[in-house]
mmCIF file of C-alpha atoms and ligand atoms in Angstrom:
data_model
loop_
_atom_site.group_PDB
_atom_site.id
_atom_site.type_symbol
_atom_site.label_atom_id
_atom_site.label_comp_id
_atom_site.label_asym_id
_atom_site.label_seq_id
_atom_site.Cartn_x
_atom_site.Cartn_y
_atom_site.Cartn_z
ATOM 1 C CA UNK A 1 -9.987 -14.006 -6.855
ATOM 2 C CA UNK A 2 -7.425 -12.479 -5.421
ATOM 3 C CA UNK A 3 -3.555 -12.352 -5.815
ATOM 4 C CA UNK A 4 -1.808 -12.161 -2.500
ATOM 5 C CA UNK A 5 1.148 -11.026 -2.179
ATOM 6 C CA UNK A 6 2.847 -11.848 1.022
ATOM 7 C CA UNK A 7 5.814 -9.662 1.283
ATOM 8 C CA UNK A 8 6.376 -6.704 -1.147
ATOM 9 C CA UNK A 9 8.519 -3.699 -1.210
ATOM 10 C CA UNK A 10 6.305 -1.724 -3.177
ATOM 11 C CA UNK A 11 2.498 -1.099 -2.961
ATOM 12 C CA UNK A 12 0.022 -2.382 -5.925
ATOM 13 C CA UNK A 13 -2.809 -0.551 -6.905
ATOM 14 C CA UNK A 14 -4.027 -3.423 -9.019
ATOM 15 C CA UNK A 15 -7.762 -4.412 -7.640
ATOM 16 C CA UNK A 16 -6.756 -7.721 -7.411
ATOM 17 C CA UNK A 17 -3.586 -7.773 -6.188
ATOM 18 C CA UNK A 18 -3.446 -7.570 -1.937
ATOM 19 C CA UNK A 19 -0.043 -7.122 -0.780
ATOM 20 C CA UNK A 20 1.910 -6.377 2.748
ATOM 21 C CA UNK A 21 4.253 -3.938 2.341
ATOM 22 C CA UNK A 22 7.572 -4.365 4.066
ATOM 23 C CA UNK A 23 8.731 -1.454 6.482
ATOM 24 C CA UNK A 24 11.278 -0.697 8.665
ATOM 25 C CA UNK A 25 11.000 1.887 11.709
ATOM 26 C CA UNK A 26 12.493 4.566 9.975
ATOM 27 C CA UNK A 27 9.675 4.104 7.404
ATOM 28 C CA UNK A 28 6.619 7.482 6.973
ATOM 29 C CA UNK A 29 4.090 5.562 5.067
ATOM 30 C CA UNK A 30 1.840 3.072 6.924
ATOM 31 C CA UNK A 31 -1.332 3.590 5.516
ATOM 32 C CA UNK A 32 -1.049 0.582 3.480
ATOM 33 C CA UNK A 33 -1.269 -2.997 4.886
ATOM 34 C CA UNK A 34 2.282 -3.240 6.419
ATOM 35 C CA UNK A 35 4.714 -5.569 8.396
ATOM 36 C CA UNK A 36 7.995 -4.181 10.192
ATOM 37 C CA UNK A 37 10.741 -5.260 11.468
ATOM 38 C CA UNK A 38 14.105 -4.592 12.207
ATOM 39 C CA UNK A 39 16.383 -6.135 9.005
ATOM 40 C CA UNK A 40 19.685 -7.705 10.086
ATOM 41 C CA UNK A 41 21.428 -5.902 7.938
ATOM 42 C CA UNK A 42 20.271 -2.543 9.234
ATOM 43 C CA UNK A 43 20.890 -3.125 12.820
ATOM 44 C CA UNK A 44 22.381 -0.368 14.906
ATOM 45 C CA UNK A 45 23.072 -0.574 18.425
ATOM 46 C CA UNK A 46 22.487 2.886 19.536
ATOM 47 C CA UNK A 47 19.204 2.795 17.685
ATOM 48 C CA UNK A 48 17.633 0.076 19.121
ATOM 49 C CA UNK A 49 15.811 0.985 22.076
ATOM 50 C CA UNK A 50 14.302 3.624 20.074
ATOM 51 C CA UNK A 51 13.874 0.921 17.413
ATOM 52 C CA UNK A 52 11.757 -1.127 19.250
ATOM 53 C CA UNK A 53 9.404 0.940 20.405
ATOM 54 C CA UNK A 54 8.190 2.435 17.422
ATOM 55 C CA UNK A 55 7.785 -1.128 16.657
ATOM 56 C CA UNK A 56 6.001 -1.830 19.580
ATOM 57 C CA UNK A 57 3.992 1.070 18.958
ATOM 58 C CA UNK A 58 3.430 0.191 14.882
ATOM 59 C CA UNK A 59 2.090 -3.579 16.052
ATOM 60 C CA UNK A 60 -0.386 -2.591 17.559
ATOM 61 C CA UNK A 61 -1.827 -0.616 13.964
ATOM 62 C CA UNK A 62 -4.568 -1.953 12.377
ATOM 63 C CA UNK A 63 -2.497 -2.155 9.077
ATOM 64 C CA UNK A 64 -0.094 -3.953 10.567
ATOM 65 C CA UNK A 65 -0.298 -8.174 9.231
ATOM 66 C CA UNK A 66 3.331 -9.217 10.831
ATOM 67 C CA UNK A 67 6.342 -8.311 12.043
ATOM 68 C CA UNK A 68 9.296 -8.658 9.579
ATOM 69 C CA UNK A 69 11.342 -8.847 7.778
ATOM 70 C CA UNK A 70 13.705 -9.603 10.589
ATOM 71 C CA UNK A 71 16.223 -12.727 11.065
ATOM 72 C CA UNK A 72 19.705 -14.124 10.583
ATOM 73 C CA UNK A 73 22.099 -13.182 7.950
ATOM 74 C CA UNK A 74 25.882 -15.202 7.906
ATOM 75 C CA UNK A 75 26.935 -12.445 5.028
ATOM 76 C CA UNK A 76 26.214 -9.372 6.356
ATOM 77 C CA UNK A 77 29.122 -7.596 8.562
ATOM 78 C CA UNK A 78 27.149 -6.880 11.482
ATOM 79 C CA UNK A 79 27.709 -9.452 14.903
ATOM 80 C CA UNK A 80 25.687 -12.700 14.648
ATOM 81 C CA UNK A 81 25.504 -12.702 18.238
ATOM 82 C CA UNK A 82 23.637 -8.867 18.145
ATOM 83 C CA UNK A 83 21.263 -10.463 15.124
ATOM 84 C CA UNK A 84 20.050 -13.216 17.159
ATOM 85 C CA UNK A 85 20.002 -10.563 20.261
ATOM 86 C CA UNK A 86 17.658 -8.489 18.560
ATOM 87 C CA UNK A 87 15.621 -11.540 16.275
ATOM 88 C CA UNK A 88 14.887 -12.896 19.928
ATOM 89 C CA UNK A 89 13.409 -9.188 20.728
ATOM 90 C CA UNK A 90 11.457 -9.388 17.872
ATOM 91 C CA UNK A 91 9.810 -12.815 18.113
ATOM 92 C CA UNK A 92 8.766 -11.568 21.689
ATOM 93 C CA UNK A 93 7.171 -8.730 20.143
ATOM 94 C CA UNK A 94 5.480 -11.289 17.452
ATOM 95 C CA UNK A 95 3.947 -13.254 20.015
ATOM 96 C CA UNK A 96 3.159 -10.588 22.363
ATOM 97 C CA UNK A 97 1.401 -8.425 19.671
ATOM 98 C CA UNK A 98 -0.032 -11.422 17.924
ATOM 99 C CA UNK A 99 1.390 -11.080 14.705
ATOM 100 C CA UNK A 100 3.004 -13.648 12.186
ATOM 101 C CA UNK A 101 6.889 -13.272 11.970
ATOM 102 C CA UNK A 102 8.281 -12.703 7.843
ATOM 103 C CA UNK A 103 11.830 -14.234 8.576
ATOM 104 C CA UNK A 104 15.144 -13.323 6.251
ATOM 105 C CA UNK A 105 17.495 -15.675 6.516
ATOM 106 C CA UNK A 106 20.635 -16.156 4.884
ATOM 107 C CA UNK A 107 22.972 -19.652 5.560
ATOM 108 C CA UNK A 108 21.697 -19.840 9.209
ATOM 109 C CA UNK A 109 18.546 -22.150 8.758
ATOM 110 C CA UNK A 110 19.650 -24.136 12.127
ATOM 111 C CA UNK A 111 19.883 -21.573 13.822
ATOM 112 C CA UNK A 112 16.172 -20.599 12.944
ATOM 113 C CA UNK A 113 14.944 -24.025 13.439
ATOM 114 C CA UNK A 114 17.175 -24.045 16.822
ATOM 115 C CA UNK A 115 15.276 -21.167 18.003
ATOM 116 C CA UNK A 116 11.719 -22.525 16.783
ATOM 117 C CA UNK A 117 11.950 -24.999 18.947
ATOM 118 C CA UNK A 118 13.697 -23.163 21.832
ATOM 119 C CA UNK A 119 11.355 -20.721 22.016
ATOM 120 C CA UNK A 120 8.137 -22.747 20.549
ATOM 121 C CA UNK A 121 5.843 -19.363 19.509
ATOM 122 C CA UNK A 122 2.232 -19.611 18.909
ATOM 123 C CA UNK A 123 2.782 -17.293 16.023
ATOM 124 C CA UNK A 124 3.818 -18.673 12.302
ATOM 125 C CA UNK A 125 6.466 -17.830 11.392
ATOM 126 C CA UNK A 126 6.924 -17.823 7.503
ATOM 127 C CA UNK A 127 10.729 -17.580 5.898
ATOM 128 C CA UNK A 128 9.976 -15.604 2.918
ATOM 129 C CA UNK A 129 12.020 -15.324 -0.586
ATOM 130 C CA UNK A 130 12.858 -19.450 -0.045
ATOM 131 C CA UNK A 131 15.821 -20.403 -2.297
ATOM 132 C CA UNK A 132 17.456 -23.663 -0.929
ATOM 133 C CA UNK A 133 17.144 -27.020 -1.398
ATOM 134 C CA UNK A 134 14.141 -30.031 -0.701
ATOM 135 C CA UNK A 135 16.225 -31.063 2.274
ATOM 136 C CA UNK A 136 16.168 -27.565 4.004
ATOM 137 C CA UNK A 137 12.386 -27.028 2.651
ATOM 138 C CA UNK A 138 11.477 -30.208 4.464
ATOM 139 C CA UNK A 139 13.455 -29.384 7.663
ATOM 140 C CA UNK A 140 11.706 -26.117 7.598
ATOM 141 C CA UNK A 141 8.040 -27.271 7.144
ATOM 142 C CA UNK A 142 8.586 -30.395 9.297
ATOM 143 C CA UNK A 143 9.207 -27.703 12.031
ATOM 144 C CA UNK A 144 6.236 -25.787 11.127
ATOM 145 C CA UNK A 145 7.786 -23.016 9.166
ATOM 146 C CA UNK A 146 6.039 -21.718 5.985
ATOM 147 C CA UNK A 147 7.926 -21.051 3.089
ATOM 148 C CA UNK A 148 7.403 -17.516 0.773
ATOM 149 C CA UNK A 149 8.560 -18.223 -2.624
ATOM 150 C CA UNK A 150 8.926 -15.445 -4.997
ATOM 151 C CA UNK A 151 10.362 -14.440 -8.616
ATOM 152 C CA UNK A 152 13.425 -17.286 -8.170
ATOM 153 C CA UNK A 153 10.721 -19.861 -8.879
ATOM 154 C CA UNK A 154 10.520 -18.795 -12.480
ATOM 155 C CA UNK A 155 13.776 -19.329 -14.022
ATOM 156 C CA UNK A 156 15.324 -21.712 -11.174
ATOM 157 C CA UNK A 157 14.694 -25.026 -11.806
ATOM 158 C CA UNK A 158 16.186 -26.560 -8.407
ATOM 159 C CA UNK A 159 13.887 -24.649 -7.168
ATOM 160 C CA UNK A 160 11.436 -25.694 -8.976
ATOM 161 C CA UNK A 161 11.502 -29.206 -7.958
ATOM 162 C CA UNK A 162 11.503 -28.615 -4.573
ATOM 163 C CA UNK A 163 8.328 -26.380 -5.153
ATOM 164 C CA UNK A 164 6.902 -29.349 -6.438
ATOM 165 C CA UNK A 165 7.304 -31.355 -3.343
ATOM 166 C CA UNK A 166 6.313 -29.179 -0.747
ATOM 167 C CA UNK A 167 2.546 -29.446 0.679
ATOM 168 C CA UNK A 168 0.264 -26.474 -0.424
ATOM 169 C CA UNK A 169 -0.273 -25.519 2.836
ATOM 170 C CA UNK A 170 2.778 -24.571 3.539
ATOM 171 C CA UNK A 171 3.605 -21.814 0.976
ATOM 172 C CA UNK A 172 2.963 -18.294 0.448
ATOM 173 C CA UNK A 173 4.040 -16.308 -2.447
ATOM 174 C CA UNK A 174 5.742 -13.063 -2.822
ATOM 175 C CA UNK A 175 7.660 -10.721 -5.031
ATOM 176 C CA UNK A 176 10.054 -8.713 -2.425
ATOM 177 C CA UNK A 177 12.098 -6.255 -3.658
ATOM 178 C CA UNK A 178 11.967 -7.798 -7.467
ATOM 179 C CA UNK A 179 10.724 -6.421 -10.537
ATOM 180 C CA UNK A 180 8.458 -9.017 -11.003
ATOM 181 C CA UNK A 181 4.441 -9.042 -11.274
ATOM 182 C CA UNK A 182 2.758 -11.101 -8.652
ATOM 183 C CA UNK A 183 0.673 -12.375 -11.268
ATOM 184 C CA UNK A 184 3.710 -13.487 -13.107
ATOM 185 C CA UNK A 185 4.659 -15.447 -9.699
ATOM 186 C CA UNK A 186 1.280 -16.709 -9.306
ATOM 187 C CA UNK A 187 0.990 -17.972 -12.726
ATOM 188 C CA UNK A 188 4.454 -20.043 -12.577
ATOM 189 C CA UNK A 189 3.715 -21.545 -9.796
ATOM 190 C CA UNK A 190 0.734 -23.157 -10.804
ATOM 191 C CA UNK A 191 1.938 -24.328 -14.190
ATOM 192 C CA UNK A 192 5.092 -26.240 -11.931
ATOM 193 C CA UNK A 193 1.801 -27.420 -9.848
ATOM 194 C CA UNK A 194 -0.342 -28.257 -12.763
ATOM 195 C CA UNK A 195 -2.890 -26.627 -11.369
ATOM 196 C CA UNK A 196 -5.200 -23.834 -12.314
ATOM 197 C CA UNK A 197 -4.537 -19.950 -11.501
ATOM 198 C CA UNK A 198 -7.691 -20.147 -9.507
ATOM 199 C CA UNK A 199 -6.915 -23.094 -7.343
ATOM 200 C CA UNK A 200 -4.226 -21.932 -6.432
ATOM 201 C CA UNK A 201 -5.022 -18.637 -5.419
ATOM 202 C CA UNK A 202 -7.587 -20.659 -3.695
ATOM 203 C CA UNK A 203 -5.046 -22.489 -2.089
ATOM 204 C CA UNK A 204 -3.241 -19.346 -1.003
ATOM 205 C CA UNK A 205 -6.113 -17.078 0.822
ATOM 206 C CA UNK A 206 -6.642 -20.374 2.557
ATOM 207 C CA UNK A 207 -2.914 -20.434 3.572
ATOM 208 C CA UNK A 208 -3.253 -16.427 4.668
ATOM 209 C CA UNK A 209 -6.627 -16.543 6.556
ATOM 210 C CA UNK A 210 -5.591 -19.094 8.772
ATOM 211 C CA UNK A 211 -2.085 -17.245 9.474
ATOM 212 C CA UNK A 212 -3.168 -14.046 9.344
ATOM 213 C CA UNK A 213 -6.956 -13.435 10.219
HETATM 214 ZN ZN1 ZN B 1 12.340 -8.171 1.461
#
């Protein structure tokens, strides 16, 4: 069975380990399974145009699972109105291109539930490396919004509980830009569960075939 690994930053060549790398449009490797997107905290104005169409142009790549990581970030310098701007851009792209959107978002939640239900995609959208309380969890699923936990879930113990809580269907896993094994993720989260390795790996292709295939 195998480990899948929703949102990297680095390629595994374990057998069992199927991952989607993150890129950005300044990225040369796509020969891996990939999603892009334009980060918040990489946003350029003058680059943007050109931005867009090379990810216009990588969407439509085989390789190419979902576009992301894109979003809303309160702590990053660049203008909250241009992030939400160019996130809008992006979900257009997502549902034009039919591809799941991997969402980074830092102390604007509202805002991305605000849009969820402004917009109302057809694609999932899934808010990857999920660190917050039950409260915004349950906001965030109850608005259909899937939640990527990754390498916080082993020492956090918040986190933890609201892990717990959350319906299987509605998480992914991931190990982002940590030095963590996805195995290591994999195996934590099923000990919080009290559930078997298998099950939930079970648990988690089921989660990724309907999103993603
Ligand atoms: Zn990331």
């Amino acid at each position: 069975m195998v480990f899948i690994d929703v949102h990297t930053h680095a390629f595994s060549e374990r057998k069992k380990v199927f991952s989607i790398v993150n890129t950005y449009p300044d990225s040369k490797d796509f020969s891996k399974p990939f999603s892009i997107g334009i980060h918040p905290w990489f946003i350029k104005k003058e680059q943007l145009g050109n931005q867009l169409s090379i990810l216009e142009d990588k969407l439509q790549s085989k390789n190419c699972f979902a576009l992301g990581e894109c979003g809303l970030d309160k702590l990053t310098d660049v203008n909250f109105e241009l992030q939400k701007e160019v996130l809008i851009k992006q979900i257009q792209l997502s549902e034009k291109y039919q591809k799941p959107l991997i969402i980074h978002c830092v102390k604007a939640h509202q805002e991305i539930i605000a849009l969820k239900k402004e917009m109302k995609p057809k694609q999932v959208w899934i808010l990857h490396g999920f660190n917050k309380s039950i409260q915004l969890a349950e906001s965030c699923v109850k608005n259909g919004i899937l939640l990527s936990f990754g390498a916080a879930i082993i020492a956090n113990k918040k986190l933890q509980e609201t892990f717990l809580e959350l319906p299987l269907a509605s998480i992914l896993l991931e190990t982002d830009d940590n030095e963590v094994a996805i195995e290591e993720v994999y195996k934590k989260a099923a000990s919080i569960r009290k559930i078997n390795i298998d099950e939930l790996q079970q648990e988690i292709k089921q989660n990724f075939n309907t999103i993603f295939i």
